[in-house]
Coordinates of C-alpha atoms and ligand atoms in Angstrom, one line a residue:
M223 CA 13.4 -27.4 5.4
T224 CA 14.2 -27.2 9.1
T225 CA 12.2 -25.9 11.9
T226 CA 13.3 -23.4 14.6
E227 CA 10.5 -24.6 16.9
Q228 CA 9.5 -28.2 17.3
A229 CA 6.7 -27.9 14.7
P230 CA 4.4 -30.9 14.7
D231 CA 3.8 -32.6 11.3
T232 CA 0.4 -31.0 11.1
M233 CA 2.2 -27.7 10.4
S234 CA 2.8 -29.0 6.9
F235 CA -0.2 -28.0 4.8
T236 CA -0.2 -31.3 2.9
A237 CA -0.9 -33.1 6.1
L238 CA -4.3 -31.3 6.4
P239 CA -7.4 -33.0 5.1
P240 CA -8.6 -31.5 1.8
R241 CA -11.0 -28.6 2.2
H242 CA -14.6 -29.4 1.5
R243 CA -15.9 -26.1 0.5
P244 CA -14.4 -23.4 -1.7
R245 CA -12.4 -20.6 0.0
R246 CA -13.8 -17.2 0.2
M247 CA -12.2 -14.9 -2.4
P248 CA -12.0 -11.1 -2.4
A249 CA -14.4 -9.2 -4.7
P250 CA -12.8 -8.8 -8.1
G251 CA -11.2 -5.4 -8.8
R252 CA -13.7 -3.3 -10.9
P253 CA -12.0 -0.9 -13.4
I254 CA -15.3 1.1 -13.4
V255 CA -14.5 2.1 -9.8
V256 CA -11.5 4.1 -11.1
D257 CA -13.7 5.8 -13.7
V258 CA -16.4 6.7 -11.3
L259 CA -14.0 8.0 -8.7
A260 CA -12.0 10.0 -11.2
A261 CA -15.3 11.6 -12.4
L262 CA -16.4 12.3 -8.8
A263 CA -13.0 13.8 -8.0
G264 CA -13.3 16.1 -11.1
L265 CA -16.9 17.0 -10.1
G266 CA -15.7 17.8 -6.6
L267 CA -13.0 20.0 -7.9
G268 CA -15.4 21.8 -10.1
I269 CA -17.8 22.5 -7.2
T270 CA -14.9 23.6 -5.0
I271 CA -13.7 26.1 -7.7
A272 CA -17.3 27.3 -8.2
L273 CA -17.6 27.9 -4.4
G274 CA -14.4 29.9 -4.4
V275 CA -15.4 32.0 -7.3
S276 CA -19.0 32.7 -6.0
A277 CA -17.6 34.0 -2.7
Q278 CA -15.8 36.9 -4.6
S279 CA -17.4 40.1 -5.6
L280 CA -16.2 42.4 -8.4
S281 CA -15.5 45.2 -6.0
S282 CA -13.3 42.9 -3.8
I283 CA -11.0 42.2 -6.7
S284 CA -10.9 45.7 -8.2
T285 CA -7.7 46.6 -6.4
V286 CA -4.3 44.7 -6.7
P287 CA -4.2 43.7 -3.0
G288 CA -7.9 42.6 -3.3
A289 CA -7.1 40.4 -6.3
I290 CA -4.1 38.9 -4.6
T291 CA -6.2 38.1 -1.6
A292 CA -8.9 36.5 -3.8
V293 CA -6.3 34.3 -5.5
G294 CA -4.9 33.5 -2.0
R295 CA -8.4 32.3 -0.9
M296 CA -8.8 30.2 -4.0
T297 CA -5.4 28.5 -3.4
G298 CA -6.4 27.8 0.2
L299 CA -9.6 26.0 -1.0
L300 CA -7.7 24.1 -3.7
A301 CA -5.0 23.1 -1.1
G302 CA -7.7 21.7 1.1
Y303 CA -9.2 19.8 -1.8
A304 CA -5.9 18.4 -2.9
M305 CA -5.1 17.2 0.6
L306 CA -8.5 15.6 0.9
V307 CA -7.9 13.6 -2.2
T308 CA -4.3 12.8 -1.2
A309 CA -5.5 11.5 2.2
A310 CA -8.3 9.5 0.5
L311 CA -5.8 7.8 -1.8
S312 CA -4.0 6.4 1.3
A313 CA -7.1 5.6 3.3
R314 CA -7.0 2.0 2.1
I315 CA -10.6 2.1 0.8
G316 CA -11.4 -1.5 -0.1
P317 CA -12.9 -1.2 -3.6
L318 CA -10.1 1.3 -4.6
E319 CA -7.4 -1.0 -3.3
R320 CA -8.8 -3.9 -5.3
A321 CA -9.3 -1.9 -8.5
I322 CA -6.0 0.0 -8.4
G323 CA -3.6 -1.7 -6.0
Q324 CA -1.9 -0.1 -3.0
D325 CA 1.4 0.4 -4.8
R326 CA -0.2 2.6 -7.5
L327 CA -2.4 4.4 -5.0
I328 CA 0.7 5.2 -2.9
R329 CA 2.4 6.5 -6.0
W330 CA -0.5 8.8 -6.8
H331 CA -0.6 9.9 -3.2
R332 CA 3.1 10.8 -3.5
T333 CA 2.6 12.7 -6.8
L334 CA -0.4 14.7 -5.6
G335 CA 0.9 15.3 -2.0
P336 CA 3.5 18.0 -2.9
W337 CA 0.8 19.9 -5.0
G338 CA -1.3 20.4 -1.8
L339 CA 1.8 21.8 -0.1
Y340 CA 2.7 24.2 -3.0
L341 CA -0.9 25.4 -2.9
L342 CA -0.8 25.8 0.8
L343 CA 2.4 27.8 0.6
G344 CA 0.8 30.0 -2.1
H345 CA -2.2 30.5 0.1
V346 CA -0.1 31.6 3.1
V347 CA 2.1 34.0 1.0
L348 CA -0.8 35.5 -1.1
I349 CA -3.1 36.0 1.8
T350 CA -0.4 37.7 3.9
V351 CA 0.7 39.9 1.0
G352 CA -2.9 40.7 0.1
Y353 CA -4.0 41.6 3.6
A354 CA -0.8 43.6 4.2
G355 CA -1.6 45.6 1.0
L356 CA -5.2 46.2 2.0
A357 CA -4.2 47.3 5.5
Q358 CA -1.1 49.1 4.2
T359 CA 1.2 47.5 6.7
G360 CA 4.4 45.4 6.6
I361 CA 4.2 41.8 5.5
L362 CA 5.9 40.3 8.6
A363 CA 3.7 42.5 10.9
Q364 CA 0.7 41.3 9.0
L365 CA 1.7 37.6 9.2
W366 CA 2.2 38.0 13.0
Q367 CA -1.1 39.7 13.4
L368 CA -2.9 37.0 11.4
I369 CA -1.4 34.2 13.5
L370 CA -2.1 35.9 16.8
T371 CA -5.5 37.6 16.4
Y372 CA -7.6 35.6 13.9
Q373 CA -9.8 32.8 15.3
G374 CA -8.4 29.3 14.5
M375 CA -5.1 30.7 13.1
L376 CA -2.9 29.2 15.8
G377 CA -4.3 25.8 14.9
A378 CA -3.9 26.5 11.2
T379 CA -0.2 27.5 11.8
V380 CA 0.4 24.2 13.6
A381 CA -1.3 22.4 10.8
T382 CA 0.9 24.1 8.2
L383 CA 4.1 23.2 10.1
L384 CA 3.0 19.5 10.6
L385 CA 2.0 19.2 6.9
F386 CA 5.4 20.6 5.7
L387 CA 7.2 18.3 8.2
A388 CA 5.4 15.3 6.7
G389 CA 6.2 16.5 3.2
I390 CA 9.8 17.2 3.8
T391 CA 10.4 13.9 5.6
S392 CA 8.7 12.1 2.7
Y393 CA 11.1 13.6 0.2
K394 CA 13.1 10.6 -1.1
R395 CA 16.6 11.7 0.1
A396 CA 15.3 12.8 3.5
R397 CA 13.2 9.7 4.0
R398 CA 16.2 7.4 3.6
R399 CA 17.7 9.0 6.7
F400 CA 14.8 8.0 8.9
K401 CA 13.7 4.7 10.2
Y402 CA 10.4 3.6 8.6
E403 CA 8.7 3.8 12.0
T404 CA 9.9 7.4 12.7
W405 CA 8.7 8.6 9.2
W406 CA 5.4 6.8 9.8
S407 CA 4.8 8.4 13.2
I408 CA 5.4 11.9 11.7
H409 CA 3.1 11.1 8.9
L410 CA 0.3 10.1 11.4
Y411 CA 0.2 13.7 12.7
T412 CA -1.1 14.8 9.3
Y413 CA -4.5 13.6 10.4
L414 CA -4.4 16.1 13.3
A415 CA -3.1 18.7 10.8
L416 CA -6.0 18.1 8.5
L417 CA -8.5 18.5 11.4
F418 CA -7.0 21.9 12.3
A419 CA -6.9 22.9 8.6
F420 CA -10.6 22.1 8.2
A421 CA -11.6 24.0 11.4
H422 CA -9.6 27.0 10.1
Q423 CA -11.3 27.0 6.7
V424 CA -14.8 26.7 8.0
D425 CA -14.1 29.4 10.8
N426 CA -12.3 31.9 8.6
G427 CA -12.8 31.1 5.0
A428 CA -14.6 33.8 3.0
S429 CA -16.2 31.0 0.9
F430 CA -18.0 29.7 4.0
A431 CA -18.9 32.7 6.1
G432 CA -22.6 33.3 5.4
H433 CA -22.7 30.4 2.8
P434 CA -24.4 27.5 4.6
L435 CA -24.6 25.4 1.4
A436 CA -20.8 25.7 1.0
T437 CA -20.3 24.8 4.6
I438 CA -22.5 21.7 4.3
W439 CA -20.6 20.6 1.1
W440 CA -17.2 21.1 2.7
T441 CA -18.2 19.4 5.9
A442 CA -19.7 16.5 4.1
L443 CA -16.5 16.0 2.1
W444 CA -14.4 15.9 5.2
L445 CA -16.8 13.7 7.2
G446 CA -16.8 11.3 4.2
L447 CA -13.1 11.1 4.4
L448 CA -13.2 10.6 8.2
A449 CA -15.8 7.8 7.8
A450 CA -13.7 6.1 5.2
V451 CA -10.6 6.2 7.3
L452 CA -12.5 4.9 10.4
Y453 CA -14.2 2.2 8.5
W454 CA -11.3 0.9 6.3
R455 CA -8.3 1.5 8.6
F456 CA -9.9 0.6 12.0
T457 CA -13.4 -1.0 11.9
V458 CA -12.7 -3.7 9.2
P459 CA -9.3 -4.7 10.6
V460 CA -10.7 -4.9 14.2
I461 CA -13.6 -7.0 13.0
R462 CA -11.5 -9.3 10.9
S463 CA -8.9 -9.8 13.7
L464 CA -11.5 -10.5 16.3
R465 CA -13.5 -12.8 14.0
H466 CA -10.5 -14.9 13.0
R467 CA -8.4 -14.8 16.2
I468 CA -5.1 -15.4 14.4
R469 CA -2.1 -16.8 16.3
V470 CA 1.4 -17.9 15.4
A471 CA 1.3 -21.7 15.0
A472 CA 4.9 -22.4 14.0
V473 CA 8.0 -20.8 12.8
V474 CA 9.8 -22.7 10.1
R475 CA 13.3 -21.9 9.0
E476 CA 13.6 -22.0 5.2
N477 CA 17.3 -21.0 4.9
D478 CA 19.8 -18.8 6.8
D479 CA 17.9 -15.6 6.2
V480 CA 14.4 -16.7 5.6
V481 CA 11.6 -18.1 7.9
S482 CA 8.1 -19.0 7.3
V483 CA 5.5 -18.2 9.9
V484 CA 2.5 -20.5 9.9
L485 CA -0.6 -18.8 11.3
E486 CA -3.7 -20.4 12.6
G487 CA -7.1 -18.9 13.3
R488 CA -10.8 -19.5 13.2
R489 CA -12.2 -20.3 9.8
L490 CA -9.4 -18.7 7.8
D491 CA -10.9 -20.0 4.6
R492 CA -13.6 -17.4 5.1
L493 CA -11.1 -14.6 5.0
P494 CA -11.5 -13.0 1.6
V495 CA -7.9 -13.1 0.4
A496 CA -6.3 -14.2 -2.9
G497 CA -2.9 -15.7 -3.4
G498 CA -0.3 -13.0 -4.0
Q499 CA -2.1 -10.5 -1.7
F500 CA -0.5 -9.1 1.4
F501 CA -1.7 -8.0 4.9
Q502 CA -0.2 -5.5 7.3
W503 CA 0.7 -7.8 10.2
R504 CA 0.9 -6.6 13.8
F505 CA 2.4 -9.3 16.1
L506 CA 1.0 -8.5 19.6
T507 CA 4.1 -8.8 21.7
R508 CA 5.3 -6.2 24.2
G509 CA 8.0 -4.8 21.8
A510 CA 6.3 -5.2 18.5
W511 CA 2.5 -4.5 18.9
W512 CA 2.8 -0.9 17.7
E513 CA 4.3 -1.6 14.3
A514 CA 2.6 -3.2 11.3
H515 CA 4.6 -4.7 8.5
P516 CA 3.4 -5.8 5.1
F517 CA 4.1 -9.5 4.2
S518 CA 2.5 -11.4 1.3
L519 CA 0.9 -14.8 1.8
S520 CA 3.1 -17.7 0.8
H521 CA 0.3 -20.1 1.3
V522 CA -3.4 -19.2 0.9
P523 CA -5.7 -20.0 3.8
H524 CA -6.4 -23.7 4.0
R525 CA -9.1 -24.4 6.6
D526 CA -7.6 -22.8 9.7
R527 CA -4.1 -22.1 8.5
M528 CA -2.2 -19.7 6.3
R529 CA 1.5 -18.7 6.0
I530 CA 3.9 -15.9 5.3
T531 CA 7.6 -16.2 4.4
V532 CA 9.9 -13.5 5.5
K533 CA 13.5 -12.5 4.8
N534 CA 15.5 -11.0 7.6
L535 CA 16.1 -7.4 6.3
G536 CA 16.0 -5.5 9.6
D537 CA 15.0 -5.6 13.3
H538 CA 11.3 -6.6 12.9
S539 CA 11.7 -9.2 10.1
G540 CA 14.7 -10.6 12.0
D541 CA 12.7 -10.9 15.2
L542 CA 10.1 -13.1 13.5
A543 CA 12.4 -16.1 13.7
A544 CA 12.1 -16.0 17.5
M545 CA 8.3 -15.3 17.6
A546 CA 6.7 -17.4 20.3
I547 CA 4.1 -19.9 19.4
G548 CA 0.7 -18.7 20.3
T549 CA 1.5 -15.0 19.8
P550 CA -1.8 -13.2 18.8
V551 CA -1.7 -11.3 15.5
F552 CA -3.7 -8.4 14.3
I553 CA -4.2 -8.1 10.6
E554 CA -5.1 -5.2 8.3
G555 CA -6.0 -6.1 4.7
P556 CA -5.8 -8.0 2.5
Y557 CA -4.4 -5.6 -0.1
G558 CA -2.9 -5.8 -3.6
R559 CA -3.8 -6.6 -7.2
F560 CA -1.0 -9.1 -7.7
T561 CA -3.4 -12.0 -8.0
A562 CA -4.1 -14.9 -10.4
D563 CA -7.3 -13.2 -11.7
A564 CA -5.2 -10.3 -13.1
A565 CA -4.0 -12.7 -15.8
V566 CA -5.9 -12.2 -19.1
N567 CA -5.0 -15.6 -20.6
P568 CA -4.3 -19.1 -19.3
K569 CA -0.6 -19.1 -20.2
V570 CA 1.5 -17.6 -17.5
L571 CA 5.1 -17.0 -16.6
L572 CA 6.0 -16.4 -13.0
I573 CA 9.4 -14.8 -12.3
G574 CA 10.7 -14.4 -8.8
A575 CA 14.0 -13.5 -7.2
G576 CA 14.9 -14.7 -3.6
V577 CA 12.0 -14.0 -1.2
G578 CA 10.0 -12.6 -4.1
A579 CA 9.0 -16.3 -4.7
T580 CA 6.6 -15.8 -1.7
P581 CA 3.6 -14.3 -3.5
L582 CA 4.3 -16.4 -6.6
R583 CA 3.9 -19.6 -4.5
S584 CA 0.4 -18.5 -3.4
I585 CA -0.6 -17.2 -6.8
L586 CA 0.2 -20.7 -8.2
Q587 CA -2.4 -22.1 -5.8
D588 CA -5.1 -19.8 -7.3
L589 CA -4.4 -20.3 -11.0
D590 CA -6.9 -22.2 -13.0
E591 CA -6.3 -26.0 -13.0
H592 CA -5.7 -25.9 -16.7
A593 CA -3.4 -22.9 -16.7
D594 CA -0.2 -23.4 -18.7
V595 CA 2.4 -22.6 -16.1
A596 CA 6.1 -21.7 -16.4
V597 CA 8.2 -20.5 -13.5
L598 CA 11.6 -18.9 -13.4
L599 CA 13.3 -18.6 -9.9
R600 CA 16.4 -16.5 -9.5
A601 CA 18.9 -16.6 -6.7
R602 CA 22.6 -16.5 -5.9
S603 CA 22.7 -20.2 -5.1
R604 CA 20.3 -23.1 -4.6
E605 CA 20.3 -22.4 -0.8
H606 CA 18.9 -18.9 -1.5
L607 CA 16.0 -20.2 -3.5
V608 CA 12.8 -19.8 -1.3
L609 CA 10.0 -22.4 -1.2
V610 CA 11.5 -24.1 -4.3
D611 CA 10.5 -27.6 -3.4
E612 CA 6.8 -26.6 -3.0
I613 CA 6.9 -24.6 -6.2
A614 CA 8.5 -27.5 -8.0
D615 CA 5.8 -29.9 -6.8
E616 CA 3.0 -27.6 -7.9
V617 CA 4.6 -27.0 -11.3
E618 CA 5.1 -30.8 -11.8
R619 CA 1.5 -31.4 -10.8
R620 CA 0.4 -29.0 -13.5
S621 CA 2.9 -30.5 -16.1
G622 CA 4.5 -27.0 -16.2
R623 CA 8.1 -25.9 -16.5
L624 CA 10.5 -24.6 -13.9
W625 CA 13.9 -23.0 -14.4
E626 CA 16.4 -22.1 -11.6
A627 CA 18.6 -19.2 -12.6
L628 CA 21.5 -19.5 -10.1
G629 CA 24.6 -17.4 -9.9
T630 CA 25.8 -13.8 -9.7
R631 CA 24.4 -11.1 -11.9
D632 CA 27.3 -11.4 -14.3
Q633 CA 26.9 -15.1 -14.5
V634 CA 23.1 -15.1 -15.1
R635 CA 21.5 -12.6 -17.5
I636 CA 17.8 -12.8 -18.0
T637 CA 17.0 -10.9 -21.3
A638 CA 14.3 -10.8 -23.9
S639 CA 16.3 -13.3 -26.0
T640 CA 16.9 -15.8 -23.2
L641 CA 13.2 -15.6 -22.3
R642 CA 12.2 -16.2 -26.0
K643 CA 14.7 -19.0 -26.3
A644 CA 13.4 -20.8 -23.2
L645 CA 9.7 -20.1 -24.0
P646 CA 9.0 -19.4 -27.7
D647 CA 5.4 -18.4 -26.8
V648 CA 6.5 -15.9 -24.1
H649 CA 4.9 -13.0 -25.9
Q650 CA 1.5 -14.7 -25.5
R651 CA 1.9 -15.0 -21.7
D652 CA 0.9 -13.0 -18.7
V653 CA 4.0 -12.4 -16.6
F654 CA 4.0 -12.1 -12.8
I655 CA 7.3 -10.6 -11.4
C656 CA 8.4 -10.2 -7.8
G657 CA 11.8 -9.4 -6.4
P658 CA 14.0 -6.4 -5.5
E659 CA 12.9 -3.2 -7.2
A660 CA 15.8 -3.0 -9.7
F661 CA 15.3 -6.7 -10.6
T662 CA 11.6 -6.2 -11.2
A663 CA 12.1 -3.1 -13.3
A664 CA 14.8 -4.8 -15.4
I665 CA 12.8 -8.0 -16.0
A666 CA 9.6 -6.0 -16.8
A667 CA 11.7 -4.1 -19.5
E668 CA 13.0 -7.3 -21.0
C669 CA 9.4 -8.7 -21.1
R670 CA 8.3 -5.6 -23.0
R671 CA 11.2 -6.2 -25.4
A672 CA 10.1 -9.8 -25.8
G673 CA 6.7 -8.5 -27.0
I674 CA 4.5 -8.8 -23.9
P675 CA 2.2 -5.8 -23.7
D676 CA 2.1 -3.7 -20.4
A677 CA -1.4 -4.9 -19.6
R678 CA 0.0 -8.5 -19.2
I679 CA 3.0 -7.6 -17.1
H680 CA 2.1 -7.7 -13.4
F681 CA 4.5 -7.0 -10.6
E682 CA 4.6 -6.5 -6.9
S683 CA 7.1 -4.3 -5.2
F684 CA 8.2 -5.0 -1.7
V685 CA 9.0 -1.3 -1.2
F686 CA 6.5 1.5 -0.7
Ligands
FAD52 C1 3.5 -5.1 -0.5 C2 4.6 -5.6 0.3 C3 4.7 -7.0 0.5 C4 5.8 -7.5 1.1 N1 5.9 -8.9 1.3 C5 7.0 -9.4 1.8 C6 7.2 -10.9 2.0 O1 6.3 -11.6 1.6 N2 8.3 -11.3 2.5 C7 9.3 -10.5 3.0 O2 10.3 -11.0 3.4 N3 9.2 -9.1 2.9 C8 8.1 -8.6 2.3 N4 8.0 -7.2 2.2 C9 9.1 -6.4 2.8 C10 8.9 -6.2 4.3 O3 7.7 -5.6 4.6 C11 10.1 -5.4 4.9 O4 11.2 -6.1 4.6 C12 9.9 -5.3 6.4 O5 8.8 -4.5 6.7 C13 11.2 -4.8 6.9 O6 11.0 -4.4 8.3 P1 12.2 -4.4 9.3 O7 11.9 -3.7 10.5 O8 12.7 -5.8 9.5 O9 13.4 -3.7 8.5 P2 13.9 -2.2 8.5 O10 15.4 -2.2 8.6 O11 13.1 -1.3 9.4 O12 13.5 -1.8 7.0 C14 14.0 -2.5 5.8 C15 13.2 -2.0 4.6 O13 11.8 -2.2 4.8 C16 11.0 -1.0 4.7 N5 10.0 -1.1 5.8 C17 10.3 -1.2 7.1 N6 9.1 -1.3 7.8 C18 8.1 -1.2 6.9 C19 6.7 -1.2 6.9 N7 6.1 -1.2 8.1 N8 6.0 -1.0 5.8 C20 6.6 -1.0 4.6 N9 8.0 -1.0 4.5 C21 8.7 -1.1 5.6 C22 12.0 0.1 5.1 O14 11.6 1.3 4.5 C23 13.3 -0.4 4.5 O15 13.4 -0.2 3.1 C24 6.9 -6.7 1.6 C25 6.8 -5.3 1.4 C26 5.7 -4.8 0.8 C27 5.6 -3.3 0.6

């Protein structure tokens, strides 16, 4: 291991005196949170549909244009509800993050997001056609009139355009064309869009005019979302960052592409984070303060230190090698369920490729002292193995086993049968996998083939 800065010996964690009190750990993920929230989301949907239905009268749906308008109103309400739930899934609500994990929440956010947009499109089309039928005018003329003359409609139009822009730029093929930061900035405008959409619904929605209870319900839902976003995305990160005052203590080169950044701060062992979790890191330099990047801990907090290990994959991760000592750092998190307490039995197998060894290193630190540990590290060559010496020491201390699978993909194949041959009890183990997406998916499939049930296969993806 070499250092890019003159890092004093004290930057090595082994040189620190042992800690004398246990580290603070995050609250365990509670599966009941998922059941309770699913039930609440279902109840909320039921109330929303009931509101929409109760605002209709038999006479209002007795004509075809009237019925089309009624369906248009209902799709508007459902679009609003779908967007509220979509936004809540990405609001980084602590107990949800711990119970479900950010990767799964983001996947659900992506699955539900388009449905809000389809409903929104249905709302615009059906309301315009319905109103045009009722007024016996042309559809385009009606659309124009709606936009220009109805209160709050200009805002609603802007909201619709912003939401579609966010949706289209999130579509897989389109997203690849944008820099992450560009996509993220466009996505931020959805908060403004949701505000306009809410104002439009309460101002113009037939379900709300003259229905104070409905207005209170809808307002409470949206205020609840706003409070969750303000609390989890702003207040908690600001408090944690101010409390711990984290700074860059050293930058250590691990190999040609990978550096470790040692961070120091006040009482970091009181930061409730488990090995394997990640933070969104914002390095407060002139050029980088506005972008936050996710990096997993490669060393859990030890008194006033912790560490991340980062591969140069682009401009920001590349710049970390030259990050000045003392740079203040703002953190958001921790996030993730890729933690030692996810294991359901004391026999574990950790499999990492390249920089994917990072969270495995810190998970090793949290595993029970008596855990039966096996580790498989994969890389093109020994120089590309990350943190291998530390991992080897930890495995040796625990009398575990470590394999290095070195070579090209053709030279090294990790299959169910090679896993079984190396570890005859592999089917009894919990497996933690971290590496490039394709590697993780392929190894998870081989583990399933080796007889490990899904509930015992845990993985972290470095891609959202
Ligand atoms: C949960 C998680 C944990 C991670 N842990 C580690 C780690 O321990 N070590 C490590 O080396 N890498 C880790 N990564 C990957 C790391 O976040 C990206 O490599 C880094 O953000 C790239 O930024 P860039 O500007 O250098 O590269 P770019 O060239 O801008 O992007 C390279 C890739 O990273 C993605 N990316 C860029 N910015 C972000 C962002 N702010 N948030 C999410 N993805 C982004 C891009 O979509 C692209 O696929 C992790 C990623 C995730 C999602």
